[in-house]
Short mmCIF file of C-alpha atoms in Angstrom, two decimals:
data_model
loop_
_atom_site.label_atom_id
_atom_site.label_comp_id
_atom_site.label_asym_id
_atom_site.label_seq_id
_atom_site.Cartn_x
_atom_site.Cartn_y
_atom_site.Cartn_z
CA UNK I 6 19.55 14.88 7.30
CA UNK I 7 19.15 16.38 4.00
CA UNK I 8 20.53 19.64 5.01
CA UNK I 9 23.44 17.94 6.65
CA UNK I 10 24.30 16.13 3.89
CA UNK I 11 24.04 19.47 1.23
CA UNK I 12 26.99 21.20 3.49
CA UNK I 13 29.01 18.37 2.90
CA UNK I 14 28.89 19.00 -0.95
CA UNK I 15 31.67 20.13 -2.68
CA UNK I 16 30.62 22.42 -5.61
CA UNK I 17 32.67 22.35 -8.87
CA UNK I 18 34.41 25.26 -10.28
CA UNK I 19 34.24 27.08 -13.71
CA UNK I 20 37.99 26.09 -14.72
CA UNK I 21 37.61 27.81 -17.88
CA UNK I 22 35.80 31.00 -16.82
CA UNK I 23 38.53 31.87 -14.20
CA UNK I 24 41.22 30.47 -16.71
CA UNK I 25 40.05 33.13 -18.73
CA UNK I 26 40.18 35.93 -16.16
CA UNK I 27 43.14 35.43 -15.47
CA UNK I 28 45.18 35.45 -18.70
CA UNK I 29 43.42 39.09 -19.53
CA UNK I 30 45.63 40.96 -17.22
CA UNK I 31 48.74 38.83 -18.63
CA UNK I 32 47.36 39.45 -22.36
CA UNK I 33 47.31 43.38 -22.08
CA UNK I 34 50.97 43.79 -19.87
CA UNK I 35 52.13 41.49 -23.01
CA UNK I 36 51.02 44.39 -25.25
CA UNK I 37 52.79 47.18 -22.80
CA UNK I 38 55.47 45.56 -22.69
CA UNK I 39 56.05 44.64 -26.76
CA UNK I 40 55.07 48.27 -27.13
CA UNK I 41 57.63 49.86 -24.88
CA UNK I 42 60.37 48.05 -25.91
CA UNK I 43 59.55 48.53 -29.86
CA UNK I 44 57.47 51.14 -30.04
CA UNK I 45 55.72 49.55 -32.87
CA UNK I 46 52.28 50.30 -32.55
CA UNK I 47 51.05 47.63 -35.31
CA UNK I 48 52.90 44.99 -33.36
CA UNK I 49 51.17 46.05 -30.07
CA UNK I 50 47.52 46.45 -31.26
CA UNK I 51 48.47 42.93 -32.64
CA UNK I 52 49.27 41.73 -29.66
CA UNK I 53 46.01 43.50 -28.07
CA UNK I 54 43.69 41.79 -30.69
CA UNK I 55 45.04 38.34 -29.98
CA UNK I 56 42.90 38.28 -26.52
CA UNK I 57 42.81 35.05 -24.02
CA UNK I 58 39.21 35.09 -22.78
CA UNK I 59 36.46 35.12 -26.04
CA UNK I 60 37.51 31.49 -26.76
CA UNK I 61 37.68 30.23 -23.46
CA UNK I 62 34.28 32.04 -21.64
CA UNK I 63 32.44 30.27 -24.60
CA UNK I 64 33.73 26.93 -24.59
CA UNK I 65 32.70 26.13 -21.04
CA UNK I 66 28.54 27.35 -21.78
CA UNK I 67 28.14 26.61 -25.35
CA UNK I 68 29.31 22.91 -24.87
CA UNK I 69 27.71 22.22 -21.18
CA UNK I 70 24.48 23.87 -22.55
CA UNK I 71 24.38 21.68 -25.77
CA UNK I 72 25.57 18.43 -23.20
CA UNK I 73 21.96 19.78 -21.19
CA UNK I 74 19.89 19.73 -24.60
CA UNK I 75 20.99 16.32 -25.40
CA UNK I 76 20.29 15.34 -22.14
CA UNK I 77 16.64 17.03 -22.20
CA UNK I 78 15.78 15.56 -25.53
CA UNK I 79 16.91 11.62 -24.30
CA UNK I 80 14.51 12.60 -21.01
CA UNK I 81 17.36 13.84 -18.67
CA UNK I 82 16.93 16.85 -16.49
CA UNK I 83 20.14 18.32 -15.58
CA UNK I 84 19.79 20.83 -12.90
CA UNK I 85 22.95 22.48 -13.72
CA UNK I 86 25.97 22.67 -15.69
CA UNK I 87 28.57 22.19 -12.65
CA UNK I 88 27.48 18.26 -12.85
CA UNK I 89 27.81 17.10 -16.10
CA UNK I 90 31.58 17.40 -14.74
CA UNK I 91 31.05 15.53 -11.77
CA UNK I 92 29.07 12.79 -13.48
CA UNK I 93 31.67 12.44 -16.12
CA UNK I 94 34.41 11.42 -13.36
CA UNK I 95 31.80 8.99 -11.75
CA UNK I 96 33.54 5.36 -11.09
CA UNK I 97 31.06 3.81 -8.49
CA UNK I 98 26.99 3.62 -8.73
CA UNK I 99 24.99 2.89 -5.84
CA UNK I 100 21.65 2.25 -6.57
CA UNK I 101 18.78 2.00 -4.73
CA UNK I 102 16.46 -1.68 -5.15
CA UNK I 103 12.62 -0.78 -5.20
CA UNK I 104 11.18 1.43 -7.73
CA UNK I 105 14.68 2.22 -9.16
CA UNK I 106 16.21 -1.33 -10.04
CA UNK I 107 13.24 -2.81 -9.44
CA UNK I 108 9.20 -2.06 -10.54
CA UNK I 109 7.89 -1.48 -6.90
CA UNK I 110 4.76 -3.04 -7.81
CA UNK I 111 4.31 -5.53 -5.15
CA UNK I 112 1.94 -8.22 -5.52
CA UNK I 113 1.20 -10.93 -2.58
CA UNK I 114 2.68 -14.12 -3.52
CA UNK I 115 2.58 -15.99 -0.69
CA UNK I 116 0.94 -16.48 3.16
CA UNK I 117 3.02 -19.19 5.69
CA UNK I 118 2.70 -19.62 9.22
CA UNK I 119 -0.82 -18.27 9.56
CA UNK I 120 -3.01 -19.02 12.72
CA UNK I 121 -6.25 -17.26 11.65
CA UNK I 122 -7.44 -18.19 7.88
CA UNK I 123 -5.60 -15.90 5.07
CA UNK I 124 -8.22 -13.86 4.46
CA UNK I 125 -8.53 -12.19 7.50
CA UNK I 126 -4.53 -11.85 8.26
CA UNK I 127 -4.80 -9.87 4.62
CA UNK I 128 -7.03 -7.76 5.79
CA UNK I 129 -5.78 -7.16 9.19
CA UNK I 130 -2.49 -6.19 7.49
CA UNK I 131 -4.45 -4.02 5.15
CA UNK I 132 -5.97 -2.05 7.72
CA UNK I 133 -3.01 -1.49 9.76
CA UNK I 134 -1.06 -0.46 6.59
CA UNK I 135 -3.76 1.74 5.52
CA UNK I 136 -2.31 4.97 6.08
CA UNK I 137 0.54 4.26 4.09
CA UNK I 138 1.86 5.18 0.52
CA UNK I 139 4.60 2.70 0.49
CA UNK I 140 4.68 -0.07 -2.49
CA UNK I 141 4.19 -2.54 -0.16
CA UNK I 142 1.23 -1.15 1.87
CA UNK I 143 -0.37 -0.51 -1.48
CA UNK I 144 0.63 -4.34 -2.95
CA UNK I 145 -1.57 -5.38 0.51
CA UNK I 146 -4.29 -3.32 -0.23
CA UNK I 147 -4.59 -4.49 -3.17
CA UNK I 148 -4.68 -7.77 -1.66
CA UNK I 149 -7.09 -7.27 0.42
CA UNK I 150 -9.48 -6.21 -2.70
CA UNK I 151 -12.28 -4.23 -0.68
CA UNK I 152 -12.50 -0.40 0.39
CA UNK I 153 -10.46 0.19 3.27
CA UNK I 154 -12.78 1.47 6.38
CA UNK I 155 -10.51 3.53 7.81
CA UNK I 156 -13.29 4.21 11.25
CA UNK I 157 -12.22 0.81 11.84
CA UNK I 158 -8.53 1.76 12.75
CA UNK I 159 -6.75 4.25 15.44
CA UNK I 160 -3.53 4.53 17.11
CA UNK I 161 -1.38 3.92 13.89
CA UNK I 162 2.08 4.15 14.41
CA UNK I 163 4.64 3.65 11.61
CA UNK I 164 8.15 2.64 12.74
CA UNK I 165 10.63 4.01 10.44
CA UNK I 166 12.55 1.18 8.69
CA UNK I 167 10.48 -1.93 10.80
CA UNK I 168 6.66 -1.41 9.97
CA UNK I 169 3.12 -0.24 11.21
CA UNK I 170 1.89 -0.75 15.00
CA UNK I 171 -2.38 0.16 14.64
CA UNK I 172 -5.54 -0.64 16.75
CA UNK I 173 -7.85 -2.63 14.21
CA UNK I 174 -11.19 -3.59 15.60
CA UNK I 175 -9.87 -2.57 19.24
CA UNK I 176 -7.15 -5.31 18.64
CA UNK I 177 -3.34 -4.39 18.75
CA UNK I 178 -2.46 -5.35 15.16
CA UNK I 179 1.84 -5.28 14.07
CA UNK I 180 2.84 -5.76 10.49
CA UNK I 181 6.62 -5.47 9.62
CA UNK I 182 9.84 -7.17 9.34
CA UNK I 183 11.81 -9.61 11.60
CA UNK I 184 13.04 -5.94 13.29
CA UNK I 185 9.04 -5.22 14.53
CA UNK I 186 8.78 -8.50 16.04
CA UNK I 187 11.87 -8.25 18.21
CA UNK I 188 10.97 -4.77 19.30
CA UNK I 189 7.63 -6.45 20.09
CA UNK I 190 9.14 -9.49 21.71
CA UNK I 191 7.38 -11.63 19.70
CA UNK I 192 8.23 -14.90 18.52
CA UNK I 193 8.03 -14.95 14.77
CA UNK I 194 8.64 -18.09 12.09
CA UNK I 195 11.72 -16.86 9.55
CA UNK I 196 11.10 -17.51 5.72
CA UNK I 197 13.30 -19.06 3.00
CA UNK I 198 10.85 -17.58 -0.14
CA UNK I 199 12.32 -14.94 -2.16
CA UNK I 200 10.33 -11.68 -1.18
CA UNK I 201 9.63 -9.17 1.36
CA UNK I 202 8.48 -10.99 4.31
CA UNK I 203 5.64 -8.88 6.45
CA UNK I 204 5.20 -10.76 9.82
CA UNK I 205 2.08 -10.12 11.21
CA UNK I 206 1.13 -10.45 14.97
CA UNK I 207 -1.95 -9.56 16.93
CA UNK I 208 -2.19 -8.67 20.76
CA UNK I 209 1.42 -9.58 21.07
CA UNK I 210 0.62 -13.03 19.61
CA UNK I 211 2.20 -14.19 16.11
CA UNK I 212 -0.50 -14.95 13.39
CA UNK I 213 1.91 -15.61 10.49
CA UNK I 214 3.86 -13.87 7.35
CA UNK I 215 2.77 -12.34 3.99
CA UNK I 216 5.67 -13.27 1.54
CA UNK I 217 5.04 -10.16 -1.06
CA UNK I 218 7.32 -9.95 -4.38
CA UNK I 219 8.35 -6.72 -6.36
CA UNK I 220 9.84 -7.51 -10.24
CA UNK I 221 12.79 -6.12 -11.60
CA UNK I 222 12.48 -3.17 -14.74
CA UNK I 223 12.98 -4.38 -18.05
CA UNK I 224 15.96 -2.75 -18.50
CA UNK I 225 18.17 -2.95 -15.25
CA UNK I 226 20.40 -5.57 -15.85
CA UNK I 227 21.22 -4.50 -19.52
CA UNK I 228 22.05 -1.05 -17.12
CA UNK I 229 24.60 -2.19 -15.27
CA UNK I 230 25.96 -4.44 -17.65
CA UNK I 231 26.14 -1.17 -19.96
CA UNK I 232 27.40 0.47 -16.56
CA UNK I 233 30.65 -1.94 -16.76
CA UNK I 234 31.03 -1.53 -20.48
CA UNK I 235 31.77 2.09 -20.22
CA UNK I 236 34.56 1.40 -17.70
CA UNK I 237 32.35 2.34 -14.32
CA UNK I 238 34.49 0.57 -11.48
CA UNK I 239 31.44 -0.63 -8.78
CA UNK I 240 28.29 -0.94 -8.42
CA UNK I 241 26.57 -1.16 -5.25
CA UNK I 242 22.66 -1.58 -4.34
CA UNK I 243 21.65 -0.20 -0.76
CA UNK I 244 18.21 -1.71 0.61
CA UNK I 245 16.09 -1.56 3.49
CA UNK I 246 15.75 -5.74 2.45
CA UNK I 247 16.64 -8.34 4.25
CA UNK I 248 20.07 -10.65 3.37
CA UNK I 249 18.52 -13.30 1.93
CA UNK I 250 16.00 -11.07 -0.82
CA UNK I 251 19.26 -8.72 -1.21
CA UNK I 252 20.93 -11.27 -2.46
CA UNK I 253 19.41 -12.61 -4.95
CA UNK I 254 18.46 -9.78 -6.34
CA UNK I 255 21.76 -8.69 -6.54
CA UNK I 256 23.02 -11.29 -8.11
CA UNK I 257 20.14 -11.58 -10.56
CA UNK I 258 20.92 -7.73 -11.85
CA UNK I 259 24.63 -8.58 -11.99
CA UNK I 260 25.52 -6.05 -9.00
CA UNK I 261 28.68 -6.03 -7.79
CA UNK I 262 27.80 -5.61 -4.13
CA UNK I 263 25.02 -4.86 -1.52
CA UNK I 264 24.00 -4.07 1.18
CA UNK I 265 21.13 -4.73 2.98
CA UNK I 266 18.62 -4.67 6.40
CA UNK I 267 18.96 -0.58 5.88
CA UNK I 268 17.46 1.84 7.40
CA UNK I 269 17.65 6.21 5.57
CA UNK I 270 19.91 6.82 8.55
CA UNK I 271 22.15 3.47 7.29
CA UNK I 272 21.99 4.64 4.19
CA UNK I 273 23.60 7.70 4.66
CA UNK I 274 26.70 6.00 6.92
CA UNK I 275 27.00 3.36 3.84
CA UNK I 276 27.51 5.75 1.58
CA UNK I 277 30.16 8.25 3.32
CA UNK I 278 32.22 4.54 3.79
CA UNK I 279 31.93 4.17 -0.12
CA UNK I 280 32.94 7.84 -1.00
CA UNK I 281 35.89 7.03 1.81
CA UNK I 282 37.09 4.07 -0.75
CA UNK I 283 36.85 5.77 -3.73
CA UNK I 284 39.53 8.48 -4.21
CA UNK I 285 40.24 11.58 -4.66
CA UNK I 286 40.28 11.12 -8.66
CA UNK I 287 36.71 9.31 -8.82
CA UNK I 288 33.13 10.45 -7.78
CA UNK I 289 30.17 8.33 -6.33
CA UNK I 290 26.64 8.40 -8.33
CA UNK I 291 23.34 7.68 -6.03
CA UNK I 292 20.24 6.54 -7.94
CA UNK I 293 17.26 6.97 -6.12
CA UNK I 294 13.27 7.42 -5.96
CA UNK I 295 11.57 7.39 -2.65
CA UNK I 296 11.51 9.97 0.26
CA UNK I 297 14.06 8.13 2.74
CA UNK I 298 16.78 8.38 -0.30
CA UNK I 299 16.86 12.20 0.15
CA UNK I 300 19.60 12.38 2.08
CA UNK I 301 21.67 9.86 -0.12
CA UNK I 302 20.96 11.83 -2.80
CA UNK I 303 22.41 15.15 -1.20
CA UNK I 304 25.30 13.46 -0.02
CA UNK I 305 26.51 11.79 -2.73
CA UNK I 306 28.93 13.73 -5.18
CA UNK I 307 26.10 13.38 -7.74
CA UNK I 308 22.69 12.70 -7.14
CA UNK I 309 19.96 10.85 -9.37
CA UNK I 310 16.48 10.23 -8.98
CA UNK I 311 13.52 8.55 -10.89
CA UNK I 312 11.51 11.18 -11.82
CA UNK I 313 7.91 9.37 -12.92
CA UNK I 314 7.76 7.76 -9.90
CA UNK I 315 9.61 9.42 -7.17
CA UNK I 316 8.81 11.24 -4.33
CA UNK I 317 8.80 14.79 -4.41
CA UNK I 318 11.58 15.22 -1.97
CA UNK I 319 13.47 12.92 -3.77
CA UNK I 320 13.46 14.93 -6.51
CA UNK I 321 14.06 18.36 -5.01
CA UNK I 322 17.34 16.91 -3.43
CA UNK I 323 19.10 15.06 -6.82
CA UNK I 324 21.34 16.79 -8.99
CA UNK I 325 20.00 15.05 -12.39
CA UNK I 326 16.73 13.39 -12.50
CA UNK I 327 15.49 10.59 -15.11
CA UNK I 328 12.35 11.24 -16.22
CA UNK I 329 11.36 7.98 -17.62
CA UNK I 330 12.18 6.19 -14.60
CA UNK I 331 14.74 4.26 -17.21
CA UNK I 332 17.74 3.14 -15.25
CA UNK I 333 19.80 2.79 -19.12
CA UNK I 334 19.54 6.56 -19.31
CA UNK I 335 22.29 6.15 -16.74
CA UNK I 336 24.91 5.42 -18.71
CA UNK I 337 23.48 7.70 -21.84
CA UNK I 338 23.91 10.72 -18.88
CA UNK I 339 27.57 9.40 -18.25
CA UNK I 340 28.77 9.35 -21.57
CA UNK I 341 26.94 12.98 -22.84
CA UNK I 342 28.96 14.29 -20.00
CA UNK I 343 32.35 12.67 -20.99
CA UNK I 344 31.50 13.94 -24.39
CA UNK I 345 30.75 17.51 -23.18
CA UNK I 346 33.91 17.83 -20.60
CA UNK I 347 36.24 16.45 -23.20
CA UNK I 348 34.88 19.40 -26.08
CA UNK I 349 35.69 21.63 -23.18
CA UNK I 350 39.02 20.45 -22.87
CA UNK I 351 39.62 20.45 -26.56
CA UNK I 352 38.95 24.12 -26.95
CA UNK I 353 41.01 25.28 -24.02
CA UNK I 354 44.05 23.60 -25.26
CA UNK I 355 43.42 24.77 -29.03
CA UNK I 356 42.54 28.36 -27.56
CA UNK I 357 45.83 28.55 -25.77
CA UNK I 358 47.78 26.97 -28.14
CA UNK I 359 46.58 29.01 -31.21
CA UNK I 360 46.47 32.18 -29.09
CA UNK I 361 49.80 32.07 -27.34
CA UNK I 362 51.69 31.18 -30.70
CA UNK I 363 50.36 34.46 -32.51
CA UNK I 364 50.95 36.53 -29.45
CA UNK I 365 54.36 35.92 -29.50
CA UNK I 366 55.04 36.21 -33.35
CA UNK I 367 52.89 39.35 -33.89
CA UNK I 368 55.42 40.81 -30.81
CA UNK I 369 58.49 39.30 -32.71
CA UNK I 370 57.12 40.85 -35.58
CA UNK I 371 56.02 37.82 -38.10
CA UNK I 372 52.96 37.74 -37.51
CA UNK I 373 50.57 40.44 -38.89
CA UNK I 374 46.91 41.95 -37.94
CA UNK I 375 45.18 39.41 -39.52
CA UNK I 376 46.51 36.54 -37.84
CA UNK I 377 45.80 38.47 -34.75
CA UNK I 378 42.23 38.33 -35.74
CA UNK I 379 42.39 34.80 -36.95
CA UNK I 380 43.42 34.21 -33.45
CA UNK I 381 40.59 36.04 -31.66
CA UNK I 382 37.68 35.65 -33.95
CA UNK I 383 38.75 32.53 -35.82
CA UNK I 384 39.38 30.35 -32.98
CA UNK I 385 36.28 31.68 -31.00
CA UNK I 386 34.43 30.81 -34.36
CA UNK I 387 36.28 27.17 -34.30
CA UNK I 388 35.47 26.83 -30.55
CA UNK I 389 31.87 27.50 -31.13
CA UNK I 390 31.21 25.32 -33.46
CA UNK I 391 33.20 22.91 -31.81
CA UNK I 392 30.79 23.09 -28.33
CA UNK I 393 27.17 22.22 -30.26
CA UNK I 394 28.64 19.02 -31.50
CA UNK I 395 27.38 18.01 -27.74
CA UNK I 396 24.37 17.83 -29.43
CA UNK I 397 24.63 14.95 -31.52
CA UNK I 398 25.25 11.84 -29.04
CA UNK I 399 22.43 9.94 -30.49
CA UNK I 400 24.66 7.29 -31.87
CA UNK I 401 25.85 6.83 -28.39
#
């Protein structure tokens, strides 16, 4: 899915660098041309020392590689220049919910329905879980509070998106969502607590639910408020939860939409609908940490991922990656970019402007040599020093 979703990515071109190539040729036939019909030499070398492409091949690195430093120094890897220009035309931000809105430390808050005492449906649930590193297995292990004796379980089988089939003690032990038990055909008692609900059922029989809770960061709702403030359009949070836990969570962080009961594959298909909505002008930021948001990450037009507590693969597939796991770096990313692509801007226009004005006096004539220089040297000097102030976005 992963590799799918790269060859669907658009890279960004180097406006200024082919800008630049371009107006060389142009540049030189201007100074044939003033020569031949004045046969002034002075006004042709004039012309010649004007140049397009000093100003313009520096803007674009100097200013993207200061953007990077500024990034690097607030905890941002960027992986390259090419999307500090995509993230600054980002309008919609579709965020994963556990370990990138949320903590994903899960803790047990809750047992219902049980038909065996709590104590052993924990560590049933433990034991089938055992073999795996997600938050929630963990949060039941944890539970559970003893060493795991892993001789005592075979057959595990983890079902992508639903749960964890395993032999525990020779018994047939299921521990999942609502999904499991319908794939099971068992009969399972729904849950109105706010949580992730892990429905456990043994031999085919149900023994009850484990209502387990994750907390939100510090920081994520002052995110996406910030998100708003700087004029982002939509937010959107994508989760394998189900509609009831989605919900409120959502409306807790201040999210403008969701979407929920998701599996990687869903993920995916949500996303291509949002990019669909939003426009040829905009671009669509995933934030991400976990293995199954790989190919979201990819796909997207700009890819982020948590990069304290992410998975490896998540990591390897996002474009920028926060290393603090802080989702307010966010908008700090979004606006060094804006600041960066804007600089860039700036010195194109004053490079053209500045240049094309003394190429066509020194040909009339009114302007001499050193102008010509000015043009070349001065404005490359101006354009410089222009690009480093993408270094100073503190006060951002």
């Amino acid at each position: 899915m992963i590799e799918e979703s790269e060859k669907l990515k658009s890279s960004t071109e180097n406006r200024a660098l082919v800008l630049a190539d371009r107006l060389v040729p142009w540049c030189l036939g201007a100074t044939v041309v003033t020569y031949a019909l004045t046969r002034n030499a002075t006004r042709a070398i004039s012309c010649l020392m004007v140049d397009f492409s000093c100003a313009l091949k520096l803007s674009m690195p100097l200013a993207v590689l200061s953007a990077m430093l500024e990034c690097g120094a607030s905890h941002i890897t960027v992986k390259g220049g090419k999307y500090l220009e995509t993230l600054s035309k980002a309008d919609t931000i579709v965020f994963d919910k556990t370990g990138t809105l949320t903590r994903g430390v899960f803790e047990v808050s809750g047992i219902h329905h049980n038909t065996i005492p709590e104590e052993k449906l924990i560590e049933l649930a433990a034991l089938a879980e055992c073999a795996s590193s997600h938050p929630i297995s963990k949060s039941l292990q944890k539970a559970y509070g003893r060493e795991i004796e892993r001789d005592r379980v075979t057959g595990i089988q983890e079902i992508s998106g639903s749960g964890v089939i395993a032999r525990v003690d020779g018994a047939e032990v299921a521990a999942g969502n609502g999904k499991l038990m319908k794939r099971m055909g068992v009969d399972y008692m729904d849950c109105h607590s706010s949580g992730t609900i892990i429905h456990i059922a043994i031999d085919g029989n149900y023994a009850g639910h484990v209502v387990i809770s994750d907390v939100e960061k510090p920081t994520s709702r002052a995110a996406i408020a910030e998100l708003k403030k700087i004029g982002v359009k939509k937010t959107v949070m994508l989760t394998g939860d189900i509609g009831r836990v989605a919900e409120y969570m959502a409306k807790k962080l201040g999210v403008d939409q969701y979407r929920s009961d998701l599996l990687p594959a869903d993920k995916v298909a949500e996303v291509e609908k949002l990019l669909a909505e939003t426009g040829r002008k905009g671009k669509l930021a995933f934030v991400g940490d976990g293995i199954n948001d790989a190919p979201v990450l990819s796909r997207a037009d700009i890819g982020i991922a948590m990069g304290a507590m992410g998975s490896d693969a998540a990591i390897e597939a996002a474009d920028i990656v926060l290393m603090d796991d802080d989702p307010m770096k966010i908008s700090k990313a979004i606006k060094i970019s804006r600041k960066c692509i804007g600089i860039v801007y700036q010195n194109i226009a004053f490079a053209l402007g500045v240049k094309a004005l003394c190429l066509i006096l020194g040909a009339l004539g009114i302007a001499n040599m050193w102008a010509a220089i000015f043009a070349d040297v001065g404005v490359m000097v101006l354009a410089v020093l222009n690009a480093i102030r993408a270094l100073y976005v503190h006060s951002l």
